[in-house]
Coordinates of C-alpha atoms in Angstrom, one line a residue:
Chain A
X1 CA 2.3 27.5 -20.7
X2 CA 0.4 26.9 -23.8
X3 CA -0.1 23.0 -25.2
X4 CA -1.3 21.8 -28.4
X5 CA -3.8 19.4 -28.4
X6 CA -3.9 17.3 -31.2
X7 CA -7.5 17.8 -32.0
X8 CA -8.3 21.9 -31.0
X9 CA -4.8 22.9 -31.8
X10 CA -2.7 25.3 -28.9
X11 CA -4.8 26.4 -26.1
X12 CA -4.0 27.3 -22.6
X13 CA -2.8 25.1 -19.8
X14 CA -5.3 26.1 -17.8
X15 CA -7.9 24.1 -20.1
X16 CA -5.8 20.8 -19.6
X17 CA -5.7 18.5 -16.6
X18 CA -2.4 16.6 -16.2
X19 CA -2.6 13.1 -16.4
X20 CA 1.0 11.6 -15.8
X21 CA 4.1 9.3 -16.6
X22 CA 2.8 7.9 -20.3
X23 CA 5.9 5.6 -20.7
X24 CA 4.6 3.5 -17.8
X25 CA 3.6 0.1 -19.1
X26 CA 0.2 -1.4 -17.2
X27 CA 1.1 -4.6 -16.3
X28 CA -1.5 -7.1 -17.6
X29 CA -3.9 -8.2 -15.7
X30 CA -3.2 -11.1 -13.1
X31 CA 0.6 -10.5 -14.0
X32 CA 3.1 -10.7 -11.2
X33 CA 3.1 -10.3 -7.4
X34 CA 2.3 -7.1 -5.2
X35 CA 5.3 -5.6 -5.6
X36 CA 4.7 -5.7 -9.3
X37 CA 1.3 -3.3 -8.8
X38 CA 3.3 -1.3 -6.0
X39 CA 6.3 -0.4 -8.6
X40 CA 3.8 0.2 -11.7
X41 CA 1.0 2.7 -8.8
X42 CA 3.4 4.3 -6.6
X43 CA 7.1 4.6 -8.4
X44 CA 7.8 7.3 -11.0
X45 CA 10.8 7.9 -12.9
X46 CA 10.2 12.0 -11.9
X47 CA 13.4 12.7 -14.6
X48 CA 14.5 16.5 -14.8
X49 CA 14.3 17.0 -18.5
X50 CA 12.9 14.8 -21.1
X51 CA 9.3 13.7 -20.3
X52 CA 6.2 11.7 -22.0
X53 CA 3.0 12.7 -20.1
X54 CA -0.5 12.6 -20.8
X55 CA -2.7 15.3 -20.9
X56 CA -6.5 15.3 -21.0
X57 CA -8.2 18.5 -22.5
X58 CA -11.0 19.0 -19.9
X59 CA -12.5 22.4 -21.3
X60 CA -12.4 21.3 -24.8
X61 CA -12.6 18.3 -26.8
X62 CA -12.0 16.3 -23.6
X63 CA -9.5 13.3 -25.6
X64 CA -7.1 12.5 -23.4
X65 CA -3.2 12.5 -25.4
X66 CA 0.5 12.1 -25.2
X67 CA 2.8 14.9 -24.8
X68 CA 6.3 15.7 -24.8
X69 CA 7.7 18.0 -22.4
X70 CA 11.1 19.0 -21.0
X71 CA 10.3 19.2 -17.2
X72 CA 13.8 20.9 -16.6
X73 CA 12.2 23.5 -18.8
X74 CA 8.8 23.2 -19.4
X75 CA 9.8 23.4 -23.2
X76 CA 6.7 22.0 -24.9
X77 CA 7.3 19.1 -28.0
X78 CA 5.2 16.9 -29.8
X79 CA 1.5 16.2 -29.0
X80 CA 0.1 13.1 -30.1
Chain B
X1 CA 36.0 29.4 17.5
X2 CA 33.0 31.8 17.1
X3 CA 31.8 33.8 19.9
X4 CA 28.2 33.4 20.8
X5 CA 26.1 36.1 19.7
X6 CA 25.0 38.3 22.9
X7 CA 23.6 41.8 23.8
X8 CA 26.9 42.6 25.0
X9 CA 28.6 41.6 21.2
X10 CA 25.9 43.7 19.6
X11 CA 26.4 46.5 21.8
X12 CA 30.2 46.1 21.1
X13 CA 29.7 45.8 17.5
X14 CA 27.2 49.0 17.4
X15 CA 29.7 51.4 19.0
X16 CA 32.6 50.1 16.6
X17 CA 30.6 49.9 13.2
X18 CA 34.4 49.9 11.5
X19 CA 35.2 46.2 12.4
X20 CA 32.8 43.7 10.6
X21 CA 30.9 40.9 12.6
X22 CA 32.7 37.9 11.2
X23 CA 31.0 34.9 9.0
X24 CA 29.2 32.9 10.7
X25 CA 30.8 29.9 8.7
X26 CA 33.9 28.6 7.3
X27 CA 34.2 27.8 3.9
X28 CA 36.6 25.2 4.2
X29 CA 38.0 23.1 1.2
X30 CA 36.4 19.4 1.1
X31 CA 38.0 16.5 2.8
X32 CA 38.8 13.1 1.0
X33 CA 37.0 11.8 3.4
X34 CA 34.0 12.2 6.2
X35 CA 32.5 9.8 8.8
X36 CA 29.4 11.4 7.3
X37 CA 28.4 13.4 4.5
X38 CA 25.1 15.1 4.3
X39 CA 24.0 15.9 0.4
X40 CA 22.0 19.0 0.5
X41 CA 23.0 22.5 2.5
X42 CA 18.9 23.0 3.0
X43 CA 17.2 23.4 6.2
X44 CA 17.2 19.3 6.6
X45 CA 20.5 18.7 5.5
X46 CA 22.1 21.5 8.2
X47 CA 19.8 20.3 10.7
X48 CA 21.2 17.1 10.4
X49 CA 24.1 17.9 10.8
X50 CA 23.8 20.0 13.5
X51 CA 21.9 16.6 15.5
X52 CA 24.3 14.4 14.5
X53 CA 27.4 16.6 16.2
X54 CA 25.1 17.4 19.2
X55 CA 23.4 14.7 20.1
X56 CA 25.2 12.1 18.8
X57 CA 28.9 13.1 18.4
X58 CA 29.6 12.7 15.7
X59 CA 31.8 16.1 14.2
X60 CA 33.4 14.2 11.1
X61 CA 31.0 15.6 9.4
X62 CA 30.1 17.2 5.8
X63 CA 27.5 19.5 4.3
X64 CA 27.2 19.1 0.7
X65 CA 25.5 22.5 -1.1
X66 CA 25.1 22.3 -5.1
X67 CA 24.5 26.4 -4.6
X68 CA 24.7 28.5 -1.8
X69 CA 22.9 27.8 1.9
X70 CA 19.7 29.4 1.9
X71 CA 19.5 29.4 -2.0
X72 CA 16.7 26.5 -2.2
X73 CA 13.2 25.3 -0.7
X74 CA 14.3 26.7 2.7
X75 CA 14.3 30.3 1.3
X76 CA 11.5 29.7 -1.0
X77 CA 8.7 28.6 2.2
X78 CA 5.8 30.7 3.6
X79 CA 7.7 30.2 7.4
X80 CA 4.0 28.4 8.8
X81 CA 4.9 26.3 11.7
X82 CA 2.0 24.0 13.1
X83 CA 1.3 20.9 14.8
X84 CA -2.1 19.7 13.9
X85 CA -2.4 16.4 11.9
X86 CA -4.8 13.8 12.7
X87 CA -2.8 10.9 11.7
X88 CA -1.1 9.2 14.2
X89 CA 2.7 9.3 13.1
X90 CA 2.2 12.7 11.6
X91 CA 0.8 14.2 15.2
X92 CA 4.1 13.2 17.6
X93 CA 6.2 13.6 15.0
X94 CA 5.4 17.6 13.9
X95 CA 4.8 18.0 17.7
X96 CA 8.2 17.4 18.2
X97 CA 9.2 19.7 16.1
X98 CA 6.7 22.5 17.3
X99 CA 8.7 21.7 20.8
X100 CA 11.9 21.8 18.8
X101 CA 11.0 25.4 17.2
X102 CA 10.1 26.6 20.7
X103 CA 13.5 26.6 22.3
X104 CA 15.8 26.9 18.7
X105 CA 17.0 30.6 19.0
X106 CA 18.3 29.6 22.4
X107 CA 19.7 25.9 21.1
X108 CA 21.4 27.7 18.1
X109 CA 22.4 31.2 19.9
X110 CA 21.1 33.0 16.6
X111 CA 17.5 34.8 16.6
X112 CA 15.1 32.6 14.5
X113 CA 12.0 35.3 15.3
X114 CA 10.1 31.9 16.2
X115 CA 6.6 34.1 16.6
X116 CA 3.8 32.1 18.4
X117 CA 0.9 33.8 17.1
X118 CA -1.4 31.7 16.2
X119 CA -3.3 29.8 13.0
X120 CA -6.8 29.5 12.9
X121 CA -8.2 27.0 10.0
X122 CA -11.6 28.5 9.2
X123 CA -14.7 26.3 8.8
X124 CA -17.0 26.6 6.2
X125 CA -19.7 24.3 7.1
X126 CA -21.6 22.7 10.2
X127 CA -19.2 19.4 8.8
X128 CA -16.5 20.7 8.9
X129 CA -16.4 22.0 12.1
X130 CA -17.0 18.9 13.2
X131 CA -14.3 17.0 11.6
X132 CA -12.1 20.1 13.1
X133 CA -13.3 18.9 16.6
X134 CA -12.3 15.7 16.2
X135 CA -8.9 17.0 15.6
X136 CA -9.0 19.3 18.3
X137 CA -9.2 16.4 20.3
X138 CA -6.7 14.3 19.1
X139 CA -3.9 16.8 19.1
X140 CA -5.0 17.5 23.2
X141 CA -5.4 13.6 23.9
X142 CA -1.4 14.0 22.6
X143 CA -1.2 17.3 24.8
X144 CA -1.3 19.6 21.9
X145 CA -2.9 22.7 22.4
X146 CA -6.3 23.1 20.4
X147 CA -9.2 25.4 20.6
X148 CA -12.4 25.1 18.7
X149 CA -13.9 28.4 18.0
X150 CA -17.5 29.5 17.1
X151 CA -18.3 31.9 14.2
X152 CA -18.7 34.9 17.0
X153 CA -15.5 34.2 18.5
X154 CA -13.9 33.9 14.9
X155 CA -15.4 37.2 14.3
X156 CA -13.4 39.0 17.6
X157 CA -10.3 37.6 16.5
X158 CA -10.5 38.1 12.9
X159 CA -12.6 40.8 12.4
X160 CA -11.5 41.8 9.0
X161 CA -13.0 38.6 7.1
X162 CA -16.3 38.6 5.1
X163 CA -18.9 37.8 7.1
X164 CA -22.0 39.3 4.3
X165 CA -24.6 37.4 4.1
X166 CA -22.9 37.7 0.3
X167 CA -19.8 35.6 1.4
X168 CA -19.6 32.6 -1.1
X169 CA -18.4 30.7 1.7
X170 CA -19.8 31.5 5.3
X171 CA -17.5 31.0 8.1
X172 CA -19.1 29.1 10.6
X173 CA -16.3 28.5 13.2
X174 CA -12.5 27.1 13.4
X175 CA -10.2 25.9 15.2
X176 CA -7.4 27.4 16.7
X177 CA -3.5 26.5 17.8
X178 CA -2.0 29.2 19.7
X179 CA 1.8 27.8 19.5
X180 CA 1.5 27.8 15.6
X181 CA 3.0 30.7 13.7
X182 CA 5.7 31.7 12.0
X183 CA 9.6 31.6 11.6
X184 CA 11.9 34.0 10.1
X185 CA 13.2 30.7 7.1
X186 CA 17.0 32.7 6.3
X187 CA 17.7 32.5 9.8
X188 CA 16.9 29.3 10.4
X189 CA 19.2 28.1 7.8
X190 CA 22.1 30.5 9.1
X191 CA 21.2 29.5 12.5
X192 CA 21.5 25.7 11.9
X193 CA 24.7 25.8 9.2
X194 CA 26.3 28.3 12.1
X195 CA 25.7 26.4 14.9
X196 CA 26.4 23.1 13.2
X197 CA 30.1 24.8 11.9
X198 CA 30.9 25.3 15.3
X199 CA 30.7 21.8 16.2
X200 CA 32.9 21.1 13.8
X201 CA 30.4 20.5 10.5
X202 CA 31.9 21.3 6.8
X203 CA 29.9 23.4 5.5
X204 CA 30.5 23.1 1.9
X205 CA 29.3 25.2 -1.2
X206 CA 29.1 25.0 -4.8
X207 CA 29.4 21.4 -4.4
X208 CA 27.2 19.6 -6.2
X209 CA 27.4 16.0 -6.4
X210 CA 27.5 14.0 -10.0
X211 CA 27.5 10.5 -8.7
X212 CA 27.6 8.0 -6.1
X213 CA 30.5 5.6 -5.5
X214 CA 29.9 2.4 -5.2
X215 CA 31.6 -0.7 -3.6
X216 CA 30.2 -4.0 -4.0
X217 CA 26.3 -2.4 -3.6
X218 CA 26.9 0.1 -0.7
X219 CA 27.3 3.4 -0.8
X220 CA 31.2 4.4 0.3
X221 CA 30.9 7.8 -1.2
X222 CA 30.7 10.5 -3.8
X223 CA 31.7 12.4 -6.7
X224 CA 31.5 16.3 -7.2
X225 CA 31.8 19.0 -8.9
X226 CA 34.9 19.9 -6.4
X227 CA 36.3 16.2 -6.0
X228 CA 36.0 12.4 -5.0
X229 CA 34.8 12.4 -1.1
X230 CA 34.0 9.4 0.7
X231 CA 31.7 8.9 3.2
X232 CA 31.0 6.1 6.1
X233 CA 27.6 7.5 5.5
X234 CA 25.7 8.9 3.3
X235 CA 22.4 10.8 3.7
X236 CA 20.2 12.3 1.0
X237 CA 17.9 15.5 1.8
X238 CA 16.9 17.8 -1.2
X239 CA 13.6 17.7 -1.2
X240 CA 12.8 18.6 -5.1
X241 CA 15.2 17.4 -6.2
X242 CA 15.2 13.7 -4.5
X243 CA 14.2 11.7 -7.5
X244 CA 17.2 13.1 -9.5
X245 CA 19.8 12.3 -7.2
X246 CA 18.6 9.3 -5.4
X247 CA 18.5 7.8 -9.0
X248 CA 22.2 8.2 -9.3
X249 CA 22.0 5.4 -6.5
X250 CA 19.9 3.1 -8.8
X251 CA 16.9 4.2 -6.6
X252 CA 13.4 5.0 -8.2
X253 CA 10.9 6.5 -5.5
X254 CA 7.6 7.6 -4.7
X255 CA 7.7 11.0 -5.3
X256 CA 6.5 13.8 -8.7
X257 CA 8.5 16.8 -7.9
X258 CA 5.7 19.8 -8.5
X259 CA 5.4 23.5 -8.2
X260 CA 3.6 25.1 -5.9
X261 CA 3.9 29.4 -5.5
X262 CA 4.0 31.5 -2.7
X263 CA 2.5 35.5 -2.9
X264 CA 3.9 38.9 -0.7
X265 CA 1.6 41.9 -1.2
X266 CA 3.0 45.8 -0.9
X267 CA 3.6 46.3 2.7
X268 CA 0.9 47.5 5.1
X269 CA 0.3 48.4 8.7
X270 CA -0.6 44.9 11.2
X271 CA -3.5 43.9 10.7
X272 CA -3.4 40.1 10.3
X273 CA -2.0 39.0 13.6
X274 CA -2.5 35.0 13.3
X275 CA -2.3 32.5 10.6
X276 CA -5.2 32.6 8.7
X277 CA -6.2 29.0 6.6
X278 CA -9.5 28.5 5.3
X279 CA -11.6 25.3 4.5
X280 CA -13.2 26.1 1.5
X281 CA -10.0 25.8 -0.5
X282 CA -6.4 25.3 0.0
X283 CA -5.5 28.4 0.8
X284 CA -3.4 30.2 3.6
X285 CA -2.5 33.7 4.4
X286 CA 0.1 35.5 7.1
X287 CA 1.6 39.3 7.9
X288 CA 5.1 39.2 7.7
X289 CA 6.8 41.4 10.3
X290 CA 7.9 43.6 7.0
X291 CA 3.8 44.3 6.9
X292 CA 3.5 42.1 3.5
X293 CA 0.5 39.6 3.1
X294 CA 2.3 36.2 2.7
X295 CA 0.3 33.7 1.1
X296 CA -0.2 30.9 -0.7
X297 CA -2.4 28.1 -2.3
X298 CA -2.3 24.8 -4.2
X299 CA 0.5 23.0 -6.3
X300 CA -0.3 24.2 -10.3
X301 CA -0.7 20.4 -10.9
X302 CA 2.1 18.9 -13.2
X303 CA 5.3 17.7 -12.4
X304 CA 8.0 20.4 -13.7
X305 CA 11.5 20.9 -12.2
X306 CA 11.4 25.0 -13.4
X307 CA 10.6 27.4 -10.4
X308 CA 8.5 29.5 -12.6
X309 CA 4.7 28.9 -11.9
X310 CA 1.7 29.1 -14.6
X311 CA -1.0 32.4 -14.4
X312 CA -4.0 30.2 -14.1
X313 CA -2.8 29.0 -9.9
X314 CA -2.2 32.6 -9.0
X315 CA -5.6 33.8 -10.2
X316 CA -7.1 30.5 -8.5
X317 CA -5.1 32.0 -5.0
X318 CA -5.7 35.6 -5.6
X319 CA -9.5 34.6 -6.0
X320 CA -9.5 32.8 -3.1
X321 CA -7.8 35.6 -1.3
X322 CA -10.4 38.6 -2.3
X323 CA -13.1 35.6 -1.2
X324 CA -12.1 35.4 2.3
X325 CA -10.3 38.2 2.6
X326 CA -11.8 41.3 0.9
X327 CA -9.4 44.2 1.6
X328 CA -6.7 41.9 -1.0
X329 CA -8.6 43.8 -3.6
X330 CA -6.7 47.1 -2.8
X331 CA -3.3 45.6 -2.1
X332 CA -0.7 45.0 -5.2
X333 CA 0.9 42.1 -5.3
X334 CA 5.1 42.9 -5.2
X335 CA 6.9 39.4 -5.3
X336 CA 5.7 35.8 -6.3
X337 CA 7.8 33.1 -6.6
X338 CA 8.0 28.8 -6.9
X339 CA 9.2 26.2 -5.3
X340 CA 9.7 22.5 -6.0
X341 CA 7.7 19.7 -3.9
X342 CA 8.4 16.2 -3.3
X343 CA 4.8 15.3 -4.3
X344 CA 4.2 11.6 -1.9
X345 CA 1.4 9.3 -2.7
X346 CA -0.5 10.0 1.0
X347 CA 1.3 13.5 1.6
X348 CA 3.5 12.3 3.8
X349 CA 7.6 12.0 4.0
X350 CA 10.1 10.1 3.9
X351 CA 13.1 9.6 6.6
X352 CA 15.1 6.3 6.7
X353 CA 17.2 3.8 5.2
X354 CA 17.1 2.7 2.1
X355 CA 18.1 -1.0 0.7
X356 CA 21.4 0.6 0.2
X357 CA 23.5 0.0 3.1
X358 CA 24.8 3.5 4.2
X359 CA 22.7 5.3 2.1
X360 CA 19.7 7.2 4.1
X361 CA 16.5 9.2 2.3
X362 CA 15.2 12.1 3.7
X363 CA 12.5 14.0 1.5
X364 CA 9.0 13.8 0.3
X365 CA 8.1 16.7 1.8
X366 CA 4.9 17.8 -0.2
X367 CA 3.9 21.1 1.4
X368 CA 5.5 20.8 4.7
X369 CA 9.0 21.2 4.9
X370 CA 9.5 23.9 6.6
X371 CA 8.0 23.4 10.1
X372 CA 9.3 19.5 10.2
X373 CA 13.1 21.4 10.0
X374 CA 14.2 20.9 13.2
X375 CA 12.0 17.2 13.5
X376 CA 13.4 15.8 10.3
X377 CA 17.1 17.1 11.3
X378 CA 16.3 15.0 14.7
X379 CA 15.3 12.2 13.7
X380 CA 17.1 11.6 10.2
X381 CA 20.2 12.2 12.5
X382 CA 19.3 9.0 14.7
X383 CA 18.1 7.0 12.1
X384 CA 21.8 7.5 10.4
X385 CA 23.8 7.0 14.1
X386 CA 21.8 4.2 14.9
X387 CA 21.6 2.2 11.5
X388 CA 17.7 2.5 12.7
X389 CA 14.6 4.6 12.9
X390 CA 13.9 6.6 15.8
X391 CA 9.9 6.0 17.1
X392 CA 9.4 9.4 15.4
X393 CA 10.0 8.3 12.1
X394 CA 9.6 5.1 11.9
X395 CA 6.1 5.6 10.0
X396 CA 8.2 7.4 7.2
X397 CA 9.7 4.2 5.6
X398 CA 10.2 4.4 1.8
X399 CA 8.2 1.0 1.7
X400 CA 4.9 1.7 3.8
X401 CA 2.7 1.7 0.5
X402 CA 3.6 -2.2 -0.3
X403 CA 2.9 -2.7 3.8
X404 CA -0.5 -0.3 3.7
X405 CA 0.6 2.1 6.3
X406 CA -0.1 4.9 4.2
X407 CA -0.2 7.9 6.4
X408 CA -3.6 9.7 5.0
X409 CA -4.4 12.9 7.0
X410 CA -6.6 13.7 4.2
X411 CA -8.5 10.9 4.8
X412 CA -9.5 10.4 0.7
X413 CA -6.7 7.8 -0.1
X414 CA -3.6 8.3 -2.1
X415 CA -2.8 10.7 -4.6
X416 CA -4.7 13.5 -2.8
X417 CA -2.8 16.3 -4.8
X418 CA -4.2 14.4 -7.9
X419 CA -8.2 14.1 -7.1

């Protein structure tokens, strides 16, 4: 798997660390109850297809960036 | 129904080669409706199946498989079993199964080649071995057998390791479980679906389900691709694939599905006669009876639902091989392959209800499916007769993260897979 970052342009996955779920909103600080944290740490969406993840290029330029990817396929989209 | 297997059947069958043994399953056409239904013809699912007929009656009973049996994570394994976790939970529960693998080819009248030879987990440090004799004596304070082993002994049994003073990592002991080893993973899955068939259990394949229906927030059934069936209850286990299907039931869980790989070199003569894990890195190597090296290493990292796995993870595994093992220079590698993981926060699964009424989990497996087969089948069974955990599983709740129970045999917090 190959993924362009934004700043180097494509290089190989194997200079990237995975860095998860991007969609997931942070709940602000002091915002709701336990349950709140629990749902926004520990639960993921995990969909088969369609996914925004970041990525941080560790052997490179080391900026961390959002990337589409089809998980069904590993079909790589935009990087931003 | 089906005749047991016997020496006398075989010998029947050898001398008259013209009449075919029969299947060891129907393929019957689905019901409209079940007193159970199991979704997913994998090693879990036909286990439970097979546990709820046998031990608790109940024969009403349907497999769901979106493929064919034997088609997903159950084919796909490196056939380790072991019972050696720290945690308590984890250490009673993959005991019982460990006790459950060693009568199974007798339970399920069909040869699973359970082989008790062995895994030794090498340590690479004074440290280690230390925190290995810790856990040697927790599994024996739970009467499981451990041994801890000194470099010379390590040596004796496992003579062919690097042992130069030019070994990147030098062994410096281990610790040893004689009843671990391996299990032939097709047969297990015939074994189960078999014996389960002959209690009664539809089997059924290329039936993959689309949806859950619903009545007034409980579960009552589902759709497929081959039908509406309903079901008293309802219990989920395809691990991989748990996220996608539980979130047909509105459920989101604690799970990334990831790929991790498994290795077989060319065939060779024995050599490797145990399990072989080492410390230094995740990273785990057996002889399959065929003669092949069957290995494996870590998860490549990101979540993806594709079975094919990136170049960078086998050349981490194959260096790790050649490190410990230095005759895996000479030997070609012939098949690799990937599988998908439940990936849990603390490693650890999941088997019980769910806030569904009549909707059960099973899943989360991370890396060890395949020796918790005939545990998970256990115990997911009860928890689905009963309406209520068994003491075996009650650790494995979907909501022991918001209670702090996590079940860290790591010991380095959640997320392991991730750090």
């Amino acid at each position: 798997m190959r993924i362009p970052c934004p700043h180097c342009g494509e290089r190989d996955v194997s200079e990237f660390r995975y860095g998860g779920d991007a969609t997931k909103q942070r709940p602000k600080h002091g915002e709701g109850n336990l349950k709140t944290w629990h749902d926004y740490y520990f639960l993921f969406d995990n969909p088969k297809g369609a996914h925004t993840e970041y990525w941080q290029h560790v052997l490179g330029c080391r900026q961390w960036f959002k990337l589409k990817r089809n998980t069904a396929t590993n079909e790589i989209g935009e990087a931003s | 129904m089906f005749k047991p297997y016997s020496a006398l059947a075989l010998a029947q069958h050898a001398l008259s080669p013209e009449r075919p043994w029969p299947r060891a399953w129907r393929s019957p056409e689905p019901k409209s409706s079940y007193d159970a239904i199991i979704i997913g013809g994998g090693g879990h699912g036909l286990a439970t199946a097979y546990y709820l007929a046998k031990n608790h009656g109940l024969r009403n009973v349907a497999v769901l498989e979106r493929a064919y049996i034997g088609s997903g994570n159950v084919g796909r394994n490196t056939t380790l079993i072991r019972s050696n976790y720290v945690i308590d939970g984890n250490t009673q529960f993959f005991e019982h199964s460990m006790k459950l693998w060693e009568g199974l080819s007798h339970d399920l009248n069909f040869n699973c080649m359970v082989s008790h030879r062995g895994q030794v987990v090498l340590a690479v440090n004074p440290v280690q071995l230390d925190t290995f004799a810790r856990r040697g004596n927790i599994m024996r304070l739970n009467g499981i057998d451990a041994e801890l082993l000194d470099r010379g002994q390590v040596m004796t049994l496992l003579p062919y390791l690097d042992y130069s003073k030019e070994a990147r990592w030098p062994i410096w002991g281990g610790i040893l479980q004689e009843r671990a080893g391996t299990v032939r993973h097709d047969a297990v899955a015939w074994g189960y679906a078999r014996a389960a068939d002959t209690l009664g259990v539809d089997i059924i394949e290329n039936c993959e389900v689309t949806a859950f229906v619903m009545d007034e927030g409980n579960a009552i059934g589902v759709e497929t691709s081959r039908g509406k069936i309903l079901g008293g209850k309802i219990g989920i286990a395809v691990a991989g694939h748990s996220s996608h299907v539980a979130k047909m039931a509105g459920l989101r869980l604690p799970i990334e599905s990831h790929i991790l790989q498994a290795f077989v070199t060319e065939p060779v003569k024995p050599m490797v006669h145990h399990v072989v894990s080492w410390g230094a890195e995740l990273f785990y190597l057996s002889q399959s009876d065929k003669g092949g090296m069957v290995f494996g290493g870590h998860i490549d990292g990101f979540n993806t639902y594709t079975q094919r796995g990136q170049f960078p993870r086998i050349q981490t595994v194959a260096e790790c091989a050649v490190s410990l093992l230095p005759f895996m220079s000479k030997l070609r590698l012939l098949r690799h392959w990937g599988g998908i993981m439940d990936m849990t926060p603390d490693g650890a699964p999941f088997i019980c209800r769910t806030n569904i009424k009549n909707l059960y989990f099973n899943g989360g497996w991370c890396y060890q499916g395949f020796k918790a087969t005939p545990a998970s089948g256990w115990t997911f069974a009860h928890t689905i007769a009963h309406d209520e955990e068994h003491d075996l599983n009650r650790c494995y709740s979907l909501d022991r993260f918001e209670k702090g129970k996590e079940l860290d045999d790591y010991g380095i917090g959640n997320w392991t897979y991730k750090q």
